[in-house]
CSV table of C-alpha atoms in Angstrom, one decimal:
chain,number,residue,atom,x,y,z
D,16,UNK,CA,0.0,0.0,0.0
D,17,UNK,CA,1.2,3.2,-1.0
D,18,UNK,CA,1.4,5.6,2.2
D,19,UNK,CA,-0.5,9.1,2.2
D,20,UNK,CA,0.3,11.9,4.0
D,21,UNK,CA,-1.8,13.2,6.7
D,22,UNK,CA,-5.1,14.3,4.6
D,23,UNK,CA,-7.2,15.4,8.0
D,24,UNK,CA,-6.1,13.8,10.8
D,25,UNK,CA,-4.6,15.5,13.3
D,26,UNK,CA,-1.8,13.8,14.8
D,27,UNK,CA,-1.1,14.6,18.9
D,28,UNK,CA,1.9,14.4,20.4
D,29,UNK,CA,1.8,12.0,22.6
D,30,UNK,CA,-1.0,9.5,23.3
D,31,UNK,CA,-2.9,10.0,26.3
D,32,UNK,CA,-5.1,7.7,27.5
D,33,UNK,CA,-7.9,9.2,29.9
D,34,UNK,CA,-8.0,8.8,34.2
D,35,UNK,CA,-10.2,10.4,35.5
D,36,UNK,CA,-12.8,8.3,37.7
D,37,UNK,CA,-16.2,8.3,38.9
D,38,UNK,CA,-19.3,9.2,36.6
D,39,UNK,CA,-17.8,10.7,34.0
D,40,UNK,CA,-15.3,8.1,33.5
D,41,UNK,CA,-17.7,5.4,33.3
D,42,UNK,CA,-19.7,7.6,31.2
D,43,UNK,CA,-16.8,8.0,29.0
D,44,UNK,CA,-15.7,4.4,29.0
D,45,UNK,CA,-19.7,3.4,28.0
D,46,UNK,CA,-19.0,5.9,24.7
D,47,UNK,CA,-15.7,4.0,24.0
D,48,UNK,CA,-17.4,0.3,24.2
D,49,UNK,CA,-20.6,1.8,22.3
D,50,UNK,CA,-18.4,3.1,19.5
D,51,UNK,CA,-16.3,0.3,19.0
D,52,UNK,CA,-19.2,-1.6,18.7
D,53,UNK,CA,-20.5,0.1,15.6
D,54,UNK,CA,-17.0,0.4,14.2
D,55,UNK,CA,-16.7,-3.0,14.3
D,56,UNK,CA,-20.4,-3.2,12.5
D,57,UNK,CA,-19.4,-0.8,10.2
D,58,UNK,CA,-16.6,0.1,9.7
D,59,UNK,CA,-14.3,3.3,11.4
D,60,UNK,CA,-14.7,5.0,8.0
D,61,UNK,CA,-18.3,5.0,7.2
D,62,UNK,CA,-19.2,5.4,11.0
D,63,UNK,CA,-19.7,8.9,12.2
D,64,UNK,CA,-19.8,11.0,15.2
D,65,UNK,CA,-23.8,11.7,14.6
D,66,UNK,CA,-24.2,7.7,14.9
D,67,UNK,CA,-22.0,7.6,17.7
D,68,UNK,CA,-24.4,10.0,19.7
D,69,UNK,CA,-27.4,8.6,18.4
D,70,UNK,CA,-26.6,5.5,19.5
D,71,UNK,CA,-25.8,6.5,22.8
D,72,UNK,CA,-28.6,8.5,22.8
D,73,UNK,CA,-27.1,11.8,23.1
D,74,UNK,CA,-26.4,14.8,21.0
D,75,UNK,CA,-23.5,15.2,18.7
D,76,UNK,CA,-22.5,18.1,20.6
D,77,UNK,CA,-22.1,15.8,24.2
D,78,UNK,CA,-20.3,13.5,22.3
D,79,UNK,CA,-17.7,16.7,22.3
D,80,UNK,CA,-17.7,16.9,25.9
D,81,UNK,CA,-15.9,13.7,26.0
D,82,UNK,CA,-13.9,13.3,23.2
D,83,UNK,CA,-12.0,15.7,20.4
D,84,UNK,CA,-12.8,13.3,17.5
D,85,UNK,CA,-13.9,9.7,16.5
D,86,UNK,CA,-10.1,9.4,15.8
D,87,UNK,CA,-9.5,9.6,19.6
D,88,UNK,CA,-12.3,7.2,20.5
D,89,UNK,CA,-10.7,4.6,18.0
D,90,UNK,CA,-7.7,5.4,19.1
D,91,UNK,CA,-8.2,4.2,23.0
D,92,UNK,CA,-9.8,1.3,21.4
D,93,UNK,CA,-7.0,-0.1,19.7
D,94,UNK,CA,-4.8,1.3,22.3
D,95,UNK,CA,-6.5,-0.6,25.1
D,96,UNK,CA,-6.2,-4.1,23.1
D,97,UNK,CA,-2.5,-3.3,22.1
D,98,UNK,CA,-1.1,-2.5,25.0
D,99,UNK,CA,-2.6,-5.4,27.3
D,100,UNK,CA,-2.1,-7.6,24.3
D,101,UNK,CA,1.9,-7.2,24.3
D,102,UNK,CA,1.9,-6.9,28.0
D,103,UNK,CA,0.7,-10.6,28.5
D,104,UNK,CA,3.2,-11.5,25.7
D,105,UNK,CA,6.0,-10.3,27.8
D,106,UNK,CA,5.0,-11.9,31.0
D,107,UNK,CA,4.6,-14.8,29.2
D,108,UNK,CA,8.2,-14.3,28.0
D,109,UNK,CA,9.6,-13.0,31.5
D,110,UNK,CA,8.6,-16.7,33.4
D,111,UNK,CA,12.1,-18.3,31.5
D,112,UNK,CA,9.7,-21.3,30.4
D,113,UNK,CA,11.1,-23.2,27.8
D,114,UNK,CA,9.8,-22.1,23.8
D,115,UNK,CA,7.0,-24.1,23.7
D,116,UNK,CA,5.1,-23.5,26.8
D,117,UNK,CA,5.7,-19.9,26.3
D,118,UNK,CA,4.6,-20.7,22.9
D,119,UNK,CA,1.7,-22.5,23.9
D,120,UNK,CA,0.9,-19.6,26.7
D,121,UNK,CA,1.0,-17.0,23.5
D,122,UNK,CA,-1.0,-19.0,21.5
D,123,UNK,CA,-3.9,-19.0,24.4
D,124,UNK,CA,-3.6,-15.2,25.2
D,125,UNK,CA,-4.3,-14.4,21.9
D,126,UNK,CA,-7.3,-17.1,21.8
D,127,UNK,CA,-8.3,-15.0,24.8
D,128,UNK,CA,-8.5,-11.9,23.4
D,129,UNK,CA,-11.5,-12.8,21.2
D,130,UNK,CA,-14.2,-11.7,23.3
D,131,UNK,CA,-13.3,-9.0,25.6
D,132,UNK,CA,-11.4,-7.1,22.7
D,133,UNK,CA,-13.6,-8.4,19.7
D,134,UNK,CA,-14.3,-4.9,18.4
D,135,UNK,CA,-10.9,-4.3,18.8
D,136,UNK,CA,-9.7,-6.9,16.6
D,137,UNK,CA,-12.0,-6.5,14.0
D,138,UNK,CA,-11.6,-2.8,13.5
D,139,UNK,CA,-7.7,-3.9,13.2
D,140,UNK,CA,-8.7,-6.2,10.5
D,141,UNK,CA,-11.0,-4.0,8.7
D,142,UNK,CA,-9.0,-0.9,8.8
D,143,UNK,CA,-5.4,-1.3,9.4
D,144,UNK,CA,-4.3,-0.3,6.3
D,145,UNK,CA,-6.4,3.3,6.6
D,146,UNK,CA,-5.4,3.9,9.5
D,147,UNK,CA,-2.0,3.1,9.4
D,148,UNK,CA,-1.8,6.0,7.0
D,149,UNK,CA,-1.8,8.7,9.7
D,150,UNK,CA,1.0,9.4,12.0
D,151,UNK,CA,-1.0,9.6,15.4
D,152,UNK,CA,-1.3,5.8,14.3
D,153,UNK,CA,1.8,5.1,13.5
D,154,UNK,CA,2.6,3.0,17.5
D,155,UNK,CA,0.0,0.0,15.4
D,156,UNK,CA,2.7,-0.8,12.6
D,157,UNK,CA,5.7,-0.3,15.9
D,158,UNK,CA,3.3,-2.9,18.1
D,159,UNK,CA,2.6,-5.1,15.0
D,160,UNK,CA,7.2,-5.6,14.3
D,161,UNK,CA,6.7,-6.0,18.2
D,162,UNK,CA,4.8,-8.8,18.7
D,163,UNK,CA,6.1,-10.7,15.6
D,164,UNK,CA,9.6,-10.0,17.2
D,165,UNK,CA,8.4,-11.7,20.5
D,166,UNK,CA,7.0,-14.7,18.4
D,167,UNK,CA,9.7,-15.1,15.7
D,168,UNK,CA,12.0,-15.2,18.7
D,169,UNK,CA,10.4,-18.0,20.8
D,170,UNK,CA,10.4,-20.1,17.1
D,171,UNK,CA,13.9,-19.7,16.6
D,172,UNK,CA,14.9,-20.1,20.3
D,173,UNK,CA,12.4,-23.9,19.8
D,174,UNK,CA,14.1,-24.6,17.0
D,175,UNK,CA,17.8,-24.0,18.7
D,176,UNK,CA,16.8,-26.4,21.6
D,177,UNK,CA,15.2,-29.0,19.0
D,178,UNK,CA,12.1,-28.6,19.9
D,179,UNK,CA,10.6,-27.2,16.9
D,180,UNK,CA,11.8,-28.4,13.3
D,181,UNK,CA,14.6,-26.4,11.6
D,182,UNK,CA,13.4,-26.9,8.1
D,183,UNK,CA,10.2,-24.1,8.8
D,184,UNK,CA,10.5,-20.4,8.3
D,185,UNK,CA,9.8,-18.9,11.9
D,186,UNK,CA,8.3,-15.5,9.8
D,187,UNK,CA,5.5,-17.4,8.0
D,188,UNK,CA,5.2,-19.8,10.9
D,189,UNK,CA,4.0,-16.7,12.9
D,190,UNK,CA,2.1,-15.3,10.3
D,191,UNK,CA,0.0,-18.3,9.9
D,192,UNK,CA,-0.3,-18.7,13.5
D,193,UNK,CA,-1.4,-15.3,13.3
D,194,UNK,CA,-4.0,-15.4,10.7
D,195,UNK,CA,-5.3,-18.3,12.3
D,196,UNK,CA,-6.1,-16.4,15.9
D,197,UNK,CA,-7.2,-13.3,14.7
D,198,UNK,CA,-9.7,-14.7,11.7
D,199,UNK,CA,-11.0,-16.3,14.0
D,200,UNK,CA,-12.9,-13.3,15.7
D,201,UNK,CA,-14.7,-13.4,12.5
D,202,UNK,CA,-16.7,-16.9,13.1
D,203,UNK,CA,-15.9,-17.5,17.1
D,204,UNK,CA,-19.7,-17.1,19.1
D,205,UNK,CA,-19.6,-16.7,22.8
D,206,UNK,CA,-21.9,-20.0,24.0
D,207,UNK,CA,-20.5,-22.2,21.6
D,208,UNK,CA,-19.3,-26.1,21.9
D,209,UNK,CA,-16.0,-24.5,22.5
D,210,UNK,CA,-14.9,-21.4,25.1
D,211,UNK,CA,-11.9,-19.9,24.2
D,212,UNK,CA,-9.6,-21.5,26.1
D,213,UNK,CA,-11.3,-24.8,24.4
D,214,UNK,CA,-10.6,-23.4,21.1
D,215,UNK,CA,-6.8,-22.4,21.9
D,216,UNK,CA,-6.1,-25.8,23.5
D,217,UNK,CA,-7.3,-27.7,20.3
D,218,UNK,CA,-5.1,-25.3,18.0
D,219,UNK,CA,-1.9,-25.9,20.6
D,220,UNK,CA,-2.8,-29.9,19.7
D,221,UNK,CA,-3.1,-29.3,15.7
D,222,UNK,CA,0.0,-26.6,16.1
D,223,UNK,CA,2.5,-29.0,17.9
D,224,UNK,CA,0.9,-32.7,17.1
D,225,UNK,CA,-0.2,-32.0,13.4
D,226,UNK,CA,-3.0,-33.6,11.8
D,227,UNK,CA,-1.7,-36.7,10.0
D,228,UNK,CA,-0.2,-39.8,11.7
D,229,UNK,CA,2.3,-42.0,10.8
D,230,UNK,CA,6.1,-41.0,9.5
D,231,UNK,CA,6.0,-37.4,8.3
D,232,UNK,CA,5.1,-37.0,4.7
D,233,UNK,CA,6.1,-33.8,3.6
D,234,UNK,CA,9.7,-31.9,3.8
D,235,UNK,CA,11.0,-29.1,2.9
D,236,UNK,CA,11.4,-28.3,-1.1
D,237,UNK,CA,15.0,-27.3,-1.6
């Protein structure tokens, strides 16, 4: 994708995510959840402030009270998921386990972020690449080389201590592993056969125990 220049979005300095308490902060947190919601429905693009309100059940002006822009609002969305997202990762890091359970750990915190950051993840898949055009969203792309840093490195570090095979590319391996959790958003229902952590445990199986049984019966293509 061919990046744009700043065409209307202002760009802060520094992110600032609000702390107030009591009412107002509840109040404010009730926007954020309602807004998500119909970003996720319809898209951050074709969503607007007027919606927003209406949906909340307040005037466009109110809306103002709270927040500068439905750039912000998205903004503490993705935010939000981001930061305790990479946060887990690194705990998960930080306990010294060896690569697969760490691994293994990854592969169910991200299984676990379907439901209470569901908006989240689908705004990320529906408009990443618009809104990784403006430079107030710029810390998406530096979280993105982040976390496929923190997986890349556990592959190669399974692979060093012969756990994991040699002949896969870590890069795509995450990738994959990637696409799988996060498309997943897109057909996981709460209530199903299969909670969360049902549905990471049964990827960990198909991730490190494969499908087929028997001698292996593929290699690598040289």
């Amino acid at each position: 994708m061919t990046t744009r220049k700043n065409s209307g979005t202002a760009a802060p300095a520094k992110r600032q995510r609000a702390t107030s308490t009591g009412p107002a902060s509840e109040r404010r947190d009730h926007l954020v959840k309602l807004a998500a919601e119909l970003f996720a429905r319809k898209g951050f693009q074709a969503t607007t402030v007027r919606e927003i309100a209406d949906e909340a059940g307040i005037l466009s002006g109110s809306l103002y009270h709270h927040f500068d822009s439905k750039e912000t609002i998205v903004d503490e969305v993705l935010s939000t998921f981001l930061d305790d997202l990479i946060a887990r990762y690194r705990a998960a890091v930080e306990t010294s386990a060896d690569p697969r359970t760490v691994l293994s750990e990854m592969v169910r915190i991200g299984f676990g972020t379907l439901e209470p950051h569901r908006a989240a993840i689908t705004v990320m898949q529906n408009d990443w690449n618009y809104l990784r055009q403006f430079e107030r969203f710029n810390y998406l792309v530096k979280a993105e080389d982040e976390v496929e840093q923190i997986w890349v490195t556990q592959i190669k570090a399974g692979q060093a201590a012969g756990q994991f095979r040699a002949d896969v590319d870590p890069k795509l391996t995450y990738r994959m592993i990637r696409d799988t959790i996060w498309v997943a958003v897109r057909w996981f229902r709460p209530g199903g056969r299969l909670n969360t952590g049902g549905l990471a445990e049964h990827y960990i199986t198909v991730l490190f125990d494969g499908l087929a049984t028997g001698e292996r019966t593929t290699q690598r293509k040289g």
